Amino acid sequence: MPTDGTFYAPIGYSVWWPLAGAAILVLCLGWFGWIWISTRAEPSAGVPGFIAPRNPETVRGKYVMLINSIEERHGTAAITGRAAHLELSLAVRTFVHEMTGIKTQRMTLAQLREHQLPLVADAVALFYPGEFAAHGGRGGHGENGGEPAVAGSAEAARNVVLSWR
């Protein structure tokens, strides 16, 4: 320190030091943001572990044949109208499960609509009167007081399978 009484102002900082500090702060915040974004759960409704079929046409063909078989067995009186509607419903629901991975086999009509599967929900709604018919008799040809014909229900099921994209 000089002893002659002269006052010297402190040496000023370079403008680069505050800029370097701000840059380090921005980098740290960016790093934390990147970690937070990259590690949070996906908001999609994807099905964990689901692998789409390699050849959807093969799956489609399998279910069309199954629907034709159900209709044919009903036509030969091997199964009742109620059993045919139950099998058609299960076939459509299992087809959707194979194509999407969504477990539709036990969904209610409202749940199918919530999952935005309107074509499937409409077909299942058509099957309901036949599935929940009070009698287990032959029926199923539309003559039993509102029970839908199996042929019409089978056509609705085929429509779901063939129009699936």
PDB file of C-alpha atoms in Angstrom, residues 2 8 18 22 35 63 68 76 86 117 120-121 124 131 135:
ATOM      1  CA  PRO A   2       1.320   3.376  -0.856  1.00  0.00           C
ATOM      2  CA  TYR A   8      -6.331   3.725  -5.847  1.00  0.00           C
ATOM      3  CA  PRO A  18     -20.253 -12.788 -15.211  1.00  0.00           C
ATOM      4  CA  ALA A  22     -24.277 -17.259 -16.463  1.00  0.00           C
ATOM      5  CA  ILE A  35     -32.353 -35.592 -17.344  1.00  0.00           C
ATOM      6  CA  TYR A  63     -60.373 -64.578 -38.010  1.00  0.00           C
ATOM      7  CA  ASN A  68     -67.240 -68.272 -41.253  1.00  0.00           C
ATOM      8  CA  THR A  76     -75.986 -76.774 -39.268  1.00  0.00           C
ATOM      9  CA  LEU A  86     -70.773 -65.464 -27.678  1.00  0.00           C
ATOM     10  CA  LEU A 117     -62.775 -48.595 -30.869  1.00  0.00           C
ATOM     11  CA  VAL A 120     -65.688 -52.924 -32.421  1.00  0.00           C
ATOM     12  CA  ALA A 121     -68.077 -51.374 -29.907  1.00  0.00           C
ATOM     13  CA  VAL A 124     -70.297 -55.958 -29.749  1.00  0.00           C
ATOM     14  CA  GLU A 131     -75.386 -63.167 -26.098  1.00  0.00           C
ATOM     15  CA  HIS A 135     -83.132 -68.828 -23.668  1.00  0.00           C
TER      16      HIS A 135
END
